CSV table of C-alpha atoms in Angstrom, one decimal:
chain,number,residue,atom,x,y,z
A,18,MET,CA,47.2,-13.3,-11.8
A,19,THR,CA,46.6,-15.6,-14.7
A,20,PRO,CA,46.6,-14.2,-18.3
A,21,LYS,CA,42.9,-14.9,-18.6
A,22,THR,CA,42.1,-13.0,-15.4
A,23,LEU,CA,44.3,-10.1,-16.5
A,24,ILE,CA,42.6,-9.9,-19.9
A,25,LEU,CA,39.1,-10.0,-18.3
A,26,ALA,CA,40.1,-7.3,-15.8
A,27,LEU,CA,41.4,-5.1,-18.5
A,28,ALA,CA,38.3,-5.7,-20.7
A,29,LEU,CA,36.0,-4.8,-17.8
A,30,ALA,CA,38.0,-1.7,-16.9
A,31,TRP,CA,37.8,-0.6,-20.6
A,32,ALA,CA,34.1,-1.4,-21.0
A,33,THR,CA,32.7,0.1,-17.8
A,34,PRO,CA,32.9,3.8,-19.0
A,35,LEU,CA,31.3,2.8,-22.3
A,36,LEU,CA,28.4,1.1,-20.5
A,37,ALA,CA,27.9,4.0,-18.2
A,38,ALA,CA,27.7,6.4,-21.1
A,39,ASP,CA,24.7,4.6,-22.5
A,40,GLN,CA,22.6,5.3,-19.4
A,41,PRO,CA,20.1,8.1,-19.8
A,42,VAL,CA,20.6,11.4,-18.0
A,43,ILE,CA,17.4,12.5,-16.3
A,44,GLY,CA,17.3,16.1,-15.4
A,45,SER,CA,14.9,18.1,-13.3
A,46,ALA,CA,11.4,18.5,-14.7
A,47,GLY,CA,10.9,21.9,-13.2
A,48,PRO,CA,10.6,24.7,-12.7
A,49,TRP,CA,6.9,24.4,-12.8
A,50,PRO,CA,4.7,27.2,-14.0
A,51,ALA,CA,2.9,29.2,-11.3
A,52,ASP,CA,-0.5,27.7,-12.4
A,53,PHE,CA,0.7,24.1,-12.4
A,54,ILE,CA,-1.7,21.7,-10.6
A,55,LYS,CA,-0.1,19.4,-8.1
A,56,GLY,CA,-2.7,17.2,-6.5
A,57,ALA,CA,-3.3,14.4,-4.1
A,58,ASP,CA,-6.2,12.1,-3.4
A,59,ILE,CA,-7.0,12.4,0.4
A,60,SER,CA,-10.2,10.4,0.4
A,61,SER,CA,-8.8,7.8,2.8
A,62,LEU,CA,-7.3,10.4,5.2
A,63,ALA,CA,-10.3,10.4,7.7
A,64,GLU,CA,-10.2,6.6,7.9
A,65,LEU,CA,-6.4,6.6,8.4
A,66,GLU,CA,-6.6,9.2,11.2
A,67,LYS,CA,-9.5,7.2,12.8
A,68,GLN,CA,-7.2,4.2,12.9
A,69,GLY,CA,-4.4,6.3,14.5
A,70,ALA,CA,-2.1,6.9,11.6
A,71,LYS,CA,0.6,9.5,12.2
A,72,PHE,CA,2.2,11.6,9.5
A,73,TYR,CA,5.8,13.0,9.4
A,74,ASN,CA,7.3,15.8,7.4
A,75,ALA,CA,10.7,15.8,5.6
A,76,ASP,CA,12.4,16.7,8.9
A,77,ASN,CA,10.8,13.6,10.6
A,78,GLN,CA,8.6,15.8,12.8
A,79,GLN,CA,5.0,14.6,13.4
A,80,GLN,CA,2.6,17.0,11.6
A,81,ASP,CA,-0.9,17.3,10.2
A,82,ALA,CA,-1.1,15.4,6.9
A,83,ILE,CA,-2.8,18.3,5.1
A,84,ALA,CA,-0.1,20.7,6.4
A,85,ILE,CA,2.6,18.4,5.0
A,86,LEU,CA,0.9,18.3,1.6
A,87,LYS,CA,0.5,22.1,1.5
A,88,ALA,CA,4.2,22.5,2.4
A,89,SER,CA,5.0,20.1,-0.4
A,90,GLY,CA,3.3,22.3,-2.9
A,91,ILE,CA,0.0,20.4,-3.2
A,92,ASN,CA,-2.7,22.9,-4.3
A,93,THR,CA,-5.5,20.6,-5.4
A,94,ILE,CA,-7.2,17.6,-3.7
A,95,ARG,CA,-9.4,14.8,-4.8
A,96,LEU,CA,-12.2,13.4,-2.6
A,97,ARG,CA,-14.4,10.4,-3.2
A,98,LEU,CA,-18.0,10.6,-2.1
A,99,TRP,CA,-19.9,7.3,-1.6
A,100,VAL,CA,-23.7,7.2,-1.9
A,101,ASP,CA,-23.9,4.3,0.6
A,102,PRO,CA,-20.5,3.6,2.2
A,103,ARG,CA,-21.7,1.3,5.0
A,104,ASP,CA,-23.1,-2.2,5.1
A,105,GLY,CA,-26.2,-3.2,7.2
A,106,SER,CA,-24.2,-3.2,10.4
A,107,GLY,CA,-22.8,0.2,9.9
A,108,GLN,CA,-19.3,-0.9,8.9
A,109,THR,CA,-17.5,0.6,5.9
A,110,TYR,CA,-16.7,-1.7,3.0
A,111,GLY,CA,-13.0,-1.1,3.2
A,112,GLY,CA,-12.7,1.4,0.5
A,113,GLY,CA,-13.2,4.3,2.8
A,114,GLY,CA,-16.4,5.5,4.6
A,115,ASN,CA,-16.7,8.9,2.8
A,116,ASP,CA,-20.3,9.8,3.2
A,117,LEU,CA,-21.4,13.5,2.7
A,118,THR,CA,-20.5,14.5,6.2
A,119,THR,CA,-16.9,13.0,6.1
A,120,THR,CA,-16.3,14.4,2.6
A,121,LEU,CA,-17.4,17.9,3.5
A,122,ALA,CA,-15.2,17.8,6.6
A,123,LEU,CA,-12.2,16.8,4.5
A,124,ALA,CA,-13.0,19.5,1.9
A,125,LYS,CA,-13.1,22.2,4.6
A,126,ALA,CA,-10.1,20.8,6.5
A,127,ARG,CA,-7.5,23.1,7.8
């Protein structure tokens, strides 16, 4: 090992703990208060299910999407309601086809 390589190796060995000490330590944000709102926007869920999407829980078991969300602590949902979500040929515009019927079905889901 050349003297330059040895000096560089020693300098890196000395500096590594110093560099690591400057990194922020991020702790847990919890525990959450009992009335803490944890929400999810499920506006696209009906469209995803219509296209055959499948959802898996933390144990990699296929499960209903809303059941997974509930098990994860989600206690509030957001739903979009479009006044006129379809074009002249009856196709949705790509942002979801949440008319009143679809939105009510999602709101009452499981």
